[in-house]
């Protein structure tokens, strides 16, 4: 039952999806056979069949024997499934097959167990560890490529399998498998994958226990894989890497030589040692050896087959696109000369090489299909999915969708350049490493491994295809590349039959389109770089965040606000003078990547919304409600908050941006967190209407009401919730239930608000409408001077911060697992103070300079 496609084909033909009634059952795909359903079509041509379903709808039902499976064909709905519905739709039958064999490791676990384990494993894949791994990857790849001979014919898939396994074994385990162990691993892997598919299609799990040939081969493969992994795990912790009992694990692959070995460091930096030294975040107990082995085998499986397959496809594509190969080599010569040990900075400069590898990953997405299971009734777009339904999606089909990627079967690295169709398609359209809480933890490791291995091979050898040989797609759960054989020749200068290629792999007159946001940014010229900022406490295990990361996030945010139509290019210079990203940099010293971007975008959006209420909406309750009510409606459910494709007119632009932000905030978070977030945002947004009512009536609230309004209008409560989003886990339930936490949160919001009121006083006093500022209210209510009101507010801030320190100490003793949340609340206030004292947002026009 081998699933093969002999030639590459488009998996998504042109489609016409009629509009459907909301919450309707997905349509049934045509062509089901009595008793067999669509199983024959799926087995005969899996990619062609799965791709053909897109013409029938975003979700389509198919029958596999007695079972009904829903296939999700729309990229946006797949993203929703993996992110907004991750808790409701855990992994499905294909992955569950491996649970009994390999345990509840990171690959198999769900819910809080998964999040706890992910936090335990994450330090092994932090940026500073990746930098260490590069030297080992480089040495292993150079050694493997150096072992080949001129004129040798390589079975590319086999060699790439060996190379990928050696890299994983050396970098993560500081061990080296013998050739016999390596061959045993690769012989066992296909039987395990085949058994995984067949067993996932059984009508009942009991069939997996029958003495069928496929089951016996699966069980034997699992035993082999376990034995190989156990040998690597044991060998990585022994001096010299030699385990007892004659296991075929050779000497340690480490060493700090100038030739590119592992930077000097103890064996306790290996993955098994790190896991053995870690404790379970939920229980405080150390991980068991079974836990360590589960994570080890996850890294073996995830880090070898997909990487080796991608390297095989990469060589296949470069054989047929010599101009692309020439450009890659030229870029390597410039930024990563031969003999140079790669660094993260050097890899970051290989922009064209990265686009080539991205295009290989898109066109040959390794995951043919994956599954989830709806544990409760869910809605995906206009489709109603009953509880218990199995959901299947194909990344290969999504990445070959002509609606997302024009000419999807064309190998075209140029589509990934800034302004290209792929670059603007969005993160929902390119999911090689998944999305949401189960996104591959080793994504950065994989990109580095692919780049370093490709550089070692291409700089040393010039492969030429053996006559009649080319890569052939073989589809199981992954799309493997088989049958490619090449003959090796030493790398020489370009020859007439190997042209150097054009400066671009596009057609001579092809100019990629540029989106409005990018064009606007270019028109403004280079942005001033924000100054560096101090960390409020020691950096996270991932290492200190570099100022360049905040500058990059600032640039992305400028594109985001212009792209959503929230600002025009002419508005940007004044807006950027506020230095809003610096507030995030101070208040969230460990936020990086997507979390950093989310925080900056949320703060920017809220600031633009707040400024709107300086105008008519702030004085007319009906206008305030017209602006706020649609924003509140988005909070009813993240899956209903579908962002528009582009800028919309008027207030719809704020609404469209808010829909996107609400989805991003909820990615991978628990239902309890979503409910808290919705409540806090509702309280925050409602204050705009309450303030407009006071202004329209000409009334001034007293001090308690002013404090209540300011506490929620400042957006501090939602930003305290996002602390958990940045950390990747909910704060302990016991901490949330503690009354003293509620007091601490109120103190945090009040302190930050009062600091803001001190610095915004002059600006707010100049507004035509009454400003809700605590200093002004205190001056009016007590009939005191401005100076005395300011001193009173400063004294209140000092008391709040002192009381907060006492509350944190008591809460930390009762809830030690939530110390990060308590520390984060302190950093938030410190960040507000550091930013307000330097930002130009609160300067009057005469002081702006």
CSV table of C-alpha atoms in Angstrom, one decimal, residues 77-91 110 372-381 383 385 391 436-438 636-640 663 666-669 671 674:
chain,number,residue,atom,x,y,z
A,77,UNK,CA,-9.3,27.9,8.6
A,78,UNK,CA,-6.3,25.7,9.1
A,79,UNK,CA,-4.6,28.5,11.0
A,80,UNK,CA,-7.8,28.9,13.1
A,81,UNK,CA,-7.8,25.2,13.8
A,82,UNK,CA,-4.2,25.3,15.0
A,83,UNK,CA,-4.4,28.5,17.0
A,84,UNK,CA,-7.8,29.7,18.1
A,85,UNK,CA,-9.2,26.1,18.4
A,86,UNK,CA,-6.0,24.4,19.6
A,87,UNK,CA,-7.5,23.6,23.0
A,88,UNK,CA,-10.8,22.3,21.5
A,89,UNK,CA,-9.1,20.3,18.7
A,90,UNK,CA,-6.1,18.3,20.0
A,91,UNK,CA,-4.0,16.0,17.8
A,110,UNK,CA,-1.7,18.3,25.1
A,372,UNK,CA,-6.8,16.9,14.8
A,373,UNK,CA,-9.9,15.8,16.7
A,374,UNK,CA,-12.7,18.1,17.8
A,375,UNK,CA,-13.4,17.3,21.5
A,376,UNK,CA,-16.4,19.7,21.6
A,377,UNK,CA,-18.6,21.2,18.9
A,378,UNK,CA,-16.7,23.9,17.0
A,379,UNK,CA,-17.2,26.3,14.2
A,380,UNK,CA,-14.6,26.8,11.5
A,381,UNK,CA,-15.7,29.8,9.4
A,383,UNK,CA,-18.9,25.3,9.0
A,385,UNK,CA,-18.1,20.6,13.2
A,391,UNK,CA,-10.2,16.9,11.0
A,436,UNK,CA,-0.1,28.2,17.8
A,437,UNK,CA,0.9,26.3,20.9
A,438,UNK,CA,2.1,23.2,19.0
A,636,UNK,CA,-17.6,37.3,21.9
A,637,UNK,CA,-15.2,34.8,20.4
A,638,UNK,CA,-11.8,34.8,18.6
A,639,UNK,CA,-13.0,32.4,15.9
A,640,UNK,CA,-15.6,35.0,14.8
A,663,UNK,CA,-6.9,36.7,17.3
A,666,UNK,CA,-5.7,34.4,21.9
A,667,UNK,CA,-3.2,32.2,20.0
A,668,UNK,CA,-2.6,29.1,22.0
A,669,UNK,CA,-4.1,30.5,25.2
A,671,UNK,CA,-10.3,29.3,27.6
A,674,UNK,CA,-9.5,34.2,26.9
